[in-house]
């Protein structure tokens, strides 16, 4: 698959997954379909891992990638940084959601709001009988388990997609071609990977490679600074 198609598929997939994360986190804020005060909700829900991390951060990365593939191919080199940003958001979502599954939700039992399932950690997941112990919200345990599990799965897929896309960018010859045109003496030519680059090369790759186009079949047709084809 050429880079343009990969960018489009990854962008659209990240947008879809980010919307799933935003929806899941929104539902976590209203267990039993009711509104609760902040001191009655779990901390891992209040810090919005699915809304901020797996949601908005990944959504921005997906939009940039999708637009780069459809309308602005010159954006594709710069979507490298966006993919890193999206991966960090997905990792944040995965970490917080995993901790939330392990310690369980905050609920009301025997006159006290607390994390009643955190000792021993994660044991409540194996015994469904524990899920009915909460007096308020009544179904908070299955509610949290289902939605947090969804966040874990979605964020894992986001990390995989961002990783695959970053790998595609780092091994795409047109990206190194632009850098070569900007500074012919910097790289051995042809250069098809970043394995042998030093820090100066990577810096220039990130910030000085804005212009490239693709021909049919994914074959790169490089543009020089004056606009002539090489």
PDB file of C-alpha atoms in Angstrom:
ATOM      1  CA  UNK A   1       0.000   0.000   0.000  1.00  0.00           C
ATOM      2  CA  UNK A   2       1.395   3.422  -0.943  1.00  0.00           C
ATOM      3  CA  UNK A   3       1.789   6.150   1.652  1.00  0.00           C
ATOM      4  CA  UNK A   4      -1.180   8.203   0.477  1.00  0.00           C
ATOM      5  CA  UNK A   5      -3.636   5.305   0.887  1.00  0.00           C
ATOM      6  CA  UNK A   6      -2.075   4.326   4.207  1.00  0.00           C
ATOM      7  CA  UNK A   7      -2.472   7.912   5.425  1.00  0.00           C
ATOM      8  CA  UNK A   8      -6.142   7.997   4.415  1.00  0.00           C
ATOM      9  CA  UNK A   9      -7.016   4.654   6.035  1.00  0.00           C
ATOM     10  CA  UNK A  10      -5.139   5.444   9.233  1.00  0.00           C
ATOM     11  CA  UNK A  11      -6.675   8.911   9.458  1.00  0.00           C
ATOM     12  CA  UNK A  12     -10.257   7.675   9.030  1.00  0.00           C
ATOM     13  CA  UNK A  13      -9.680   4.791  11.470  1.00  0.00           C
ATOM     14  CA  UNK A  14      -8.229   7.108  14.109  1.00  0.00           C
ATOM     15  CA  UNK A  15     -11.177   9.478  13.743  1.00  0.00           C
ATOM     16  CA  UNK A  16     -13.641   6.602  14.249  1.00  0.00           C
ATOM     17  CA  UNK A  17     -11.795   5.198  17.268  1.00  0.00           C
ATOM     18  CA  UNK A  18     -11.443   8.627  18.868  1.00  0.00           C
ATOM     19  CA  UNK A  19     -15.201   9.175  18.619  1.00  0.00           C
ATOM     20  CA  UNK A  20     -15.754   5.789  20.282  1.00  0.00           C
ATOM     21  CA  UNK A  21     -13.458   6.849  23.144  1.00  0.00           C
ATOM     22  CA  UNK A  22     -15.246  10.176  23.556  1.00  0.00           C
ATOM     23  CA  UNK A  23     -18.636   8.447  23.685  1.00  0.00           C
ATOM     24  CA  UNK A  24     -17.415   5.810  26.168  1.00  0.00           C
ATOM     25  CA  UNK A  25     -15.919   8.425  28.492  1.00  0.00           C
ATOM     26  CA  UNK A  26     -19.107  10.497  28.302  1.00  0.00           C
ATOM     27  CA  UNK A  27     -21.154   7.486  29.396  1.00  0.00           C
ATOM     28  CA  UNK A  28     -18.734   6.796  32.260  1.00  0.00           C
ATOM     29  CA  UNK A  29     -19.706  10.182  33.708  1.00  0.00           C
ATOM     30  CA  UNK A  30     -23.368   9.128  34.012  1.00  0.00           C
ATOM     31  CA  UNK A  31     -23.492   5.620  35.561  1.00  0.00           C
ATOM     32  CA  UNK A  32     -27.033   4.243  35.638  1.00  0.00           C
ATOM     33  CA  UNK A  33     -27.909   7.046  33.234  1.00  0.00           C
ATOM     34  CA  UNK A  34     -27.948   9.578  36.075  1.00  0.00           C
ATOM     35  CA  UNK A  35     -25.782  12.567  36.939  1.00  0.00           C
ATOM     36  CA  UNK A  36     -23.594  12.383  40.051  1.00  0.00           C
ATOM     37  CA  UNK A  37     -21.396  14.869  41.888  1.00  0.00           C
ATOM     38  CA  UNK A  38     -17.634  14.802  41.325  1.00  0.00           C
ATOM     39  CA  UNK A  39     -16.965  13.278  44.760  1.00  0.00           C
ATOM     40  CA  UNK A  40     -19.229  10.356  43.826  1.00  0.00           C
ATOM     41  CA  UNK A  41     -17.366   9.524  40.602  1.00  0.00           C
ATOM     42  CA  UNK A  42     -14.092   7.655  40.224  1.00  0.00           C
ATOM     43  CA  UNK A  43     -10.916   9.662  39.688  1.00  0.00           C
ATOM     44  CA  UNK A  44     -10.020   7.682  36.558  1.00  0.00           C
ATOM     45  CA  UNK A  45     -13.316   8.846  35.073  1.00  0.00           C
ATOM     46  CA  UNK A  46     -12.944  12.487  36.099  1.00  0.00           C
ATOM     47  CA  UNK A  47      -9.514  12.914  34.453  1.00  0.00           C
ATOM     48  CA  UNK A  48     -11.170  12.026  31.121  1.00  0.00           C
ATOM     49  CA  UNK A  49      -8.766   9.502  29.568  1.00  0.00           C
ATOM     50  CA  UNK A  50     -11.153   8.694  26.738  1.00  0.00           C
ATOM     51  CA  UNK A  51     -12.236  12.270  26.111  1.00  0.00           C
ATOM     52  CA  UNK A  52      -8.795  13.913  26.163  1.00  0.00           C
ATOM     53  CA  UNK A  53      -6.268  11.152  25.467  1.00  0.00           C
ATOM     54  CA  UNK A  54      -7.921   8.576  23.243  1.00  0.00           C
ATOM     55  CA  UNK A  55     -10.434  11.185  22.083  1.00  0.00           C
ATOM     56  CA  UNK A  56      -9.336  14.720  21.236  1.00  0.00           C
ATOM     57  CA  UNK A  57      -5.593  14.040  20.927  1.00  0.00           C
ATOM     58  CA  UNK A  58      -6.157  11.103  18.572  1.00  0.00           C
ATOM     59  CA  UNK A  59      -8.973  12.902  16.759  1.00  0.00           C
ATOM     60  CA  UNK A  60      -6.653  15.782  15.881  1.00  0.00           C
ATOM     61  CA  UNK A  61      -4.048  13.333  14.574  1.00  0.00           C
ATOM     62  CA  UNK A  62      -6.652  11.508  12.493  1.00  0.00           C
ATOM     63  CA  UNK A  63      -8.057  14.699  10.990  1.00  0.00           C
ATOM     64  CA  UNK A  64      -4.589  15.918   9.966  1.00  0.00           C
ATOM     65  CA  UNK A  65      -3.784  12.552   8.381  1.00  0.00           C
ATOM     66  CA  UNK A  66      -7.122  12.334   6.550  1.00  0.00           C
ATOM     67  CA  UNK A  67      -6.856  15.881   5.200  1.00  0.00           C
ATOM     68  CA  UNK A  68      -3.250  15.266   4.175  1.00  0.00           C
ATOM     69  CA  UNK A  69      -4.265  12.256   2.102  1.00  0.00           C
ATOM     70  CA  UNK A  70      -7.388  13.765   0.541  1.00  0.00           C
ATOM     71  CA  UNK A  71      -6.737  17.475   0.062  1.00  0.00           C
ATOM     72  CA  UNK A  72      -3.249  18.473   1.195  1.00  0.00           C
ATOM     73  CA  UNK A  73      -0.539  15.888   0.352  1.00  0.00           C
ATOM     74  CA  UNK A  74       2.141  18.382   1.421  1.00  0.00           C
ATOM     75  CA  UNK A  75       0.951  17.885   5.010  1.00  0.00           C
ATOM     76  CA  UNK A  76       1.951  14.214   5.110  1.00  0.00           C
ATOM     77  CA  UNK A  77       5.525  14.792   6.377  1.00  0.00           C
ATOM     78  CA  UNK A  78       4.178  17.039   9.138  1.00  0.00           C
ATOM     79  CA  UNK A  79       1.617  14.419  10.167  1.00  0.00           C
ATOM     80  CA  UNK A  80       4.615  12.586  11.640  1.00  0.00           C
ATOM     81  CA  UNK A  81       4.499  14.838  14.706  1.00  0.00           C
ATOM     82  CA  UNK A  82       0.713  14.573  14.847  1.00  0.00           C
ATOM     83  CA  UNK A  83       0.959  10.777  14.956  1.00  0.00           C
ATOM     84  CA  UNK A  84       3.381  10.954  17.875  1.00  0.00           C
ATOM     85  CA  UNK A  85       0.947  13.289  19.659  1.00  0.00           C
ATOM     86  CA  UNK A  86      -1.919  10.883  18.993  1.00  0.00           C
ATOM     87  CA  UNK A  87       0.088   7.902  20.210  1.00  0.00           C
ATOM     88  CA  UNK A  88       0.842   9.703  23.473  1.00  0.00           C
ATOM     89  CA  UNK A  89      -2.877  10.380  23.912  1.00  0.00           C
ATOM     90  CA  UNK A  90      -3.730   6.729  23.278  1.00  0.00           C
ATOM     91  CA  UNK A  91      -1.069   5.583  25.768  1.00  0.00           C
ATOM     92  CA  UNK A  92      -2.536   7.953  28.359  1.00  0.00           C
ATOM     93  CA  UNK A  93      -6.011   6.551  27.747  1.00  0.00           C
ATOM     94  CA  UNK A  94      -4.771   2.952  27.958  1.00  0.00           C
ATOM     95  CA  UNK A  95      -2.847   3.562  31.193  1.00  0.00           C
ATOM     96  CA  UNK A  96      -5.661   5.322  33.042  1.00  0.00           C
ATOM     97  CA  UNK A  97      -8.343   2.903  31.821  1.00  0.00           C
ATOM     98  CA  UNK A  98      -6.221  -0.082  32.850  1.00  0.00           C
ATOM     99  CA  UNK A  99      -5.758   1.340  36.345  1.00  0.00           C
ATOM    100  CA  UNK A 100      -9.486   2.038  36.522  1.00  0.00           C
ATOM    101  CA  UNK A 101     -10.277  -1.592  35.696  1.00  0.00           C
ATOM    102  CA  UNK A 102      -7.807  -2.825  38.292  1.00  0.00           C
ATOM    103  CA  UNK A 103      -9.022  -0.783  41.289  1.00  0.00           C
ATOM    104  CA  UNK A 104     -12.712  -0.734  40.373  1.00  0.00           C
ATOM    105  CA  UNK A 105     -15.253   2.094  40.590  1.00  0.00           C
ATOM    106  CA  UNK A 106     -16.156   4.316  43.505  1.00  0.00           C
ATOM    107  CA  UNK A 107     -19.584   3.477  44.891  1.00  0.00           C
ATOM    108  CA  UNK A 108     -21.771   3.706  48.003  1.00  0.00           C
ATOM    109  CA  UNK A 109     -21.660   0.683  50.348  1.00  0.00           C
ATOM    110  CA  UNK A 110     -22.578   0.625  54.068  1.00  0.00           C
ATOM    111  CA  UNK A 111     -22.938   4.389  54.248  1.00  0.00           C
ATOM    112  CA  UNK A 112     -19.592   5.228  52.623  1.00  0.00           C
ATOM    113  CA  UNK A 113     -18.447   6.353  49.163  1.00  0.00           C
ATOM    114  CA  UNK A 114     -15.138   4.660  48.447  1.00  0.00           C
ATOM    115  CA  UNK A 115     -13.183   2.324  46.143  1.00  0.00           C
ATOM    116  CA  UNK A 116     -14.458  -0.828  47.808  1.00  0.00           C
ATOM    117  CA  UNK A 117     -13.027  -3.218  45.210  1.00  0.00           C
ATOM    118  CA  UNK A 118      -9.408  -2.101  45.148  1.00  0.00           C
ATOM    119  CA  UNK A 119      -8.255  -4.714  47.699  1.00  0.00           C
ATOM    120  CA  UNK A 120      -7.279  -7.201  46.381  1.00  0.00           C
ATOM    121  CA  UNK A 121      -6.691  -5.371  43.118  1.00  0.00           C
ATOM    122  CA  UNK A 122      -8.702  -6.697  40.203  1.00  0.00           C
ATOM    123  CA  UNK A 123     -10.206  -9.639  42.100  1.00  0.00           C
ATOM    124  CA  UNK A 124     -13.742  -8.309  41.633  1.00  0.00           C
ATOM    125  CA  UNK A 125     -13.448  -8.882  37.882  1.00  0.00           C
ATOM    126  CA  UNK A 126     -13.450 -12.649  38.434  1.00  0.00           C
ATOM    127  CA  UNK A 127     -16.500 -12.757  40.694  1.00  0.00           C
ATOM    128  CA  UNK A 128     -19.727 -11.341  39.304  1.00  0.00           C
ATOM    129  CA  UNK A 129     -21.353 -11.686  42.722  1.00  0.00           C
ATOM    130  CA  UNK A 130     -19.384  -8.635  43.863  1.00  0.00           C
ATOM    131  CA  UNK A 131     -20.983  -6.521  41.166  1.00  0.00           C
ATOM    132  CA  UNK A 132     -24.280  -6.277  43.057  1.00  0.00           C
ATOM    133  CA  UNK A 133     -22.801  -4.986  46.311  1.00  0.00           C
ATOM    134  CA  UNK A 134     -22.995  -1.312  45.372  1.00  0.00           C
ATOM    135  CA  UNK A 135     -26.090   0.446  46.701  1.00  0.00           C
ATOM    136  CA  UNK A 136     -25.504   3.530  44.534  1.00  0.00           C
ATOM    137  CA  UNK A 137     -25.097   3.574  41.585  1.00  0.00           C
ATOM    138  CA  UNK A 138     -26.635   0.117  41.358  1.00  0.00           C
ATOM    139  CA  UNK A 139     -25.013  -0.997  38.098  1.00  0.00           C
ATOM    140  CA  UNK A 140     -21.806   1.031  38.312  1.00  0.00           C
ATOM    141  CA  UNK A 141     -19.537  -2.044  38.289  1.00  0.00           C
ATOM    142  CA  UNK A 142     -20.721  -3.632  35.019  1.00  0.00           C
ATOM    143  CA  UNK A 143     -21.118  -0.117  33.599  1.00  0.00           C
ATOM    144  CA  UNK A 144     -17.476   0.726  34.333  1.00  0.00           C
ATOM    145  CA  UNK A 145     -16.100  -2.669  33.362  1.00  0.00           C
ATOM    146  CA  UNK A 146     -17.794  -2.573  29.956  1.00  0.00           C
ATOM    147  CA  UNK A 147     -16.861   0.999  29.081  1.00  0.00           C
ATOM    148  CA  UNK A 148     -13.310   0.877  30.451  1.00  0.00           C
ATOM    149  CA  UNK A 149     -12.708  -2.365  28.573  1.00  0.00           C
ATOM    150  CA  UNK A 150     -13.918  -0.622  25.432  1.00  0.00           C
ATOM    151  CA  UNK A 151     -11.455   2.216  26.096  1.00  0.00           C
ATOM    152  CA  UNK A 152      -8.616  -0.263  26.580  1.00  0.00           C
ATOM    153  CA  UNK A 153      -9.358  -2.017  23.289  1.00  0.00           C
ATOM    154  CA  UNK A 154      -9.844   1.240  21.357  1.00  0.00           C
ATOM    155  CA  UNK A 155      -6.659   2.812  22.729  1.00  0.00           C
ATOM    156  CA  UNK A 156      -4.654  -0.321  21.893  1.00  0.00           C
ATOM    157  CA  UNK A 157      -5.883  -0.127  18.301  1.00  0.00           C
ATOM    158  CA  UNK A 158      -5.000   3.574  18.201  1.00  0.00           C
ATOM    159  CA  UNK A 159      -1.467   2.829  19.371  1.00  0.00           C
ATOM    160  CA  UNK A 160      -1.073   0.129  16.718  1.00  0.00           C
ATOM    161  CA  UNK A 161      -2.381   2.402  13.951  1.00  0.00           C
ATOM    162  CA  UNK A 162      -0.139   5.301  14.979  1.00  0.00           C
ATOM    163  CA  UNK A 163       2.837   2.950  15.187  1.00  0.00           C
ATOM    164  CA  UNK A 164       2.177   1.478  11.742  1.00  0.00           C
ATOM    165  CA  UNK A 165       1.772   4.935  10.266  1.00  0.00           C
ATOM    166  CA  UNK A 166       4.965   6.221  11.865  1.00  0.00           C
ATOM    167  CA  UNK A 167       6.803   3.215  10.484  1.00  0.00           C
ATOM    168  CA  UNK A 168       5.430   3.915   7.020  1.00  0.00           C
ATOM    169  CA  UNK A 169       6.538   7.538   7.203  1.00  0.00           C
ATOM    170  CA  UNK A 170      10.030   6.655   8.364  1.00  0.00           C
ATOM    171  CA  UNK A 171      10.588   4.197   5.525  1.00  0.00           C
ATOM    172  CA  UNK A 172       9.064   6.239   2.686  1.00  0.00           C
ATOM    173  CA  UNK A 173      11.702   7.347   0.105  1.00  0.00           C
ATOM    174  CA  UNK A 174       9.888  10.596  -0.932  1.00  0.00           C
ATOM    175  CA  UNK A 175      10.334  11.984   2.568  1.00  0.00           C
ATOM    176  CA  UNK A 176      14.103  11.632   2.404  1.00  0.00           C
ATOM    177  CA  UNK A 177      14.058  12.895  -1.188  1.00  0.00           C
ATOM    178  CA  UNK A 178      12.826  16.320  -0.126  1.00  0.00           C
ATOM    179  CA  UNK A 179      15.533  16.579   2.503  1.00  0.00           C
ATOM    180  CA  UNK A 180      18.146  15.641  -0.088  1.00  0.00           C
ATOM    181  CA  UNK A 181      16.933  18.416  -2.399  1.00  0.00           C
ATOM    182  CA  UNK A 182      17.186  20.929   0.438  1.00  0.00           C
ATOM    183  CA  UNK A 183      20.694  19.848   1.433  1.00  0.00           C
ATOM    184  CA  UNK A 184      22.301  17.526  -1.164  1.00  0.00           C
ATOM    185  CA  UNK A 185      25.467  16.962   0.839  1.00  0.00           C
ATOM    186  CA  UNK A 186      23.681  15.896   4.006  1.00  0.00           C
ATOM    187  CA  UNK A 187      22.518  12.399   3.063  1.00  0.00           C
ATOM    188  CA  UNK A 188      23.984   9.532   1.101  1.00  0.00           C
ATOM    189  CA  UNK A 189      21.682   8.998  -1.886  1.00  0.00           C
ATOM    190  CA  UNK A 190      19.493   7.046  -2.177  1.00  0.00           C
ATOM    191  CA  UNK A 191      18.372   6.911   1.470  1.00  0.00           C
ATOM    192  CA  UNK A 192      15.431   4.640   2.290  1.00  0.00           C
ATOM    193  CA  UNK A 193      15.428   4.653   6.088  1.00  0.00           C
ATOM    194  CA  UNK A 194      16.383   6.741   9.089  1.00  0.00           C
ATOM    195  CA  UNK A 195      18.494   4.060  10.723  1.00  0.00           C
ATOM    196  CA  UNK A 196      21.790   5.769   9.914  1.00  0.00           C
ATOM    197  CA  UNK A 197      20.696   9.384  10.504  1.00  0.00           C
ATOM    198  CA  UNK A 198      22.126  11.507  13.271  1.00  0.00           C
ATOM    199  CA  UNK A 199      20.156  14.009  15.380  1.00  0.00           C
ATOM    200  CA  UNK A 200      20.766  16.845  12.924  1.00  0.00           C
ATOM    201  CA  UNK A 201      19.343  14.752  10.085  1.00  0.00           C
ATOM    202  CA  UNK A 202      16.208  13.906  12.057  1.00  0.00           C
ATOM    203  CA  UNK A 203      15.690  17.553  13.015  1.00  0.00           C
ATOM    204  CA  UNK A 204      15.867  18.615   9.380  1.00  0.00           C
ATOM    205  CA  UNK A 205      13.590  15.760   8.375  1.00  0.00           C
ATOM    206  CA  UNK A 206      10.899  16.940  10.798  1.00  0.00           C
ATOM    207  CA  UNK A 207      11.043  20.637  10.002  1.00  0.00           C
ATOM    208  CA  UNK A 208      12.412  21.028   6.495  1.00  0.00           C
ATOM    209  CA  UNK A 209      10.511  18.478   4.400  1.00  0.00           C
ATOM    210  CA  UNK A 210       7.200  20.155   3.494  1.00  0.00           C
ATOM    211  CA  UNK A 211       6.892  19.527  -0.246  1.00  0.00           C
ATOM    212  CA  UNK A 212       6.471  16.239  -2.103  1.00  0.00           C
ATOM    213  CA  UNK A 213       3.909  14.679  -4.424  1.00  0.00           C
ATOM    214  CA  UNK A 214       2.972  11.159  -5.448  1.00  0.00           C
ATOM    215  CA  UNK A 215       2.541   9.733  -8.895  1.00  0.00           C
ATOM    216  CA  UNK A 216       0.309   6.866  -9.905  1.00  0.00           C
ATOM    217  CA  UNK A 217       0.838   3.599  -8.160  1.00  0.00           C
ATOM    218  CA  UNK A 218       2.510   5.220  -5.164  1.00  0.00           C
ATOM    219  CA  UNK A 219       5.756   6.003  -7.005  1.00  0.00           C
ATOM    220  CA  UNK A 220       7.321   9.180  -5.735  1.00  0.00           C
ATOM    221  CA  UNK A 221       7.838  12.101  -8.120  1.00  0.00           C
ATOM    222  CA  UNK A 222       9.984  14.580  -6.310  1.00  0.00           C
ATOM    223  CA  UNK A 223       9.795  18.344  -6.708  1.00  0.00           C
ATOM    224  CA  UNK A 224      12.861  20.485  -6.465  1.00  0.00           C
ATOM    225  CA  UNK A 225      12.854  23.920  -4.846  1.00  0.00           C
ATOM    226  CA  UNK A 226      12.273  25.525  -8.233  1.00  0.00           C
ATOM    227  CA  UNK A 227       9.324  23.260  -8.983  1.00  0.00           C
ATOM    228  CA  UNK A 228      10.980  21.079 -11.651  1.00  0.00           C
ATOM    229  CA  UNK A 229      10.572  17.313 -11.523  1.00  0.00           C
ATOM    230  CA  UNK A 230      13.563  15.115 -10.872  1.00  0.00           C
TER     231      UNK A 230
END
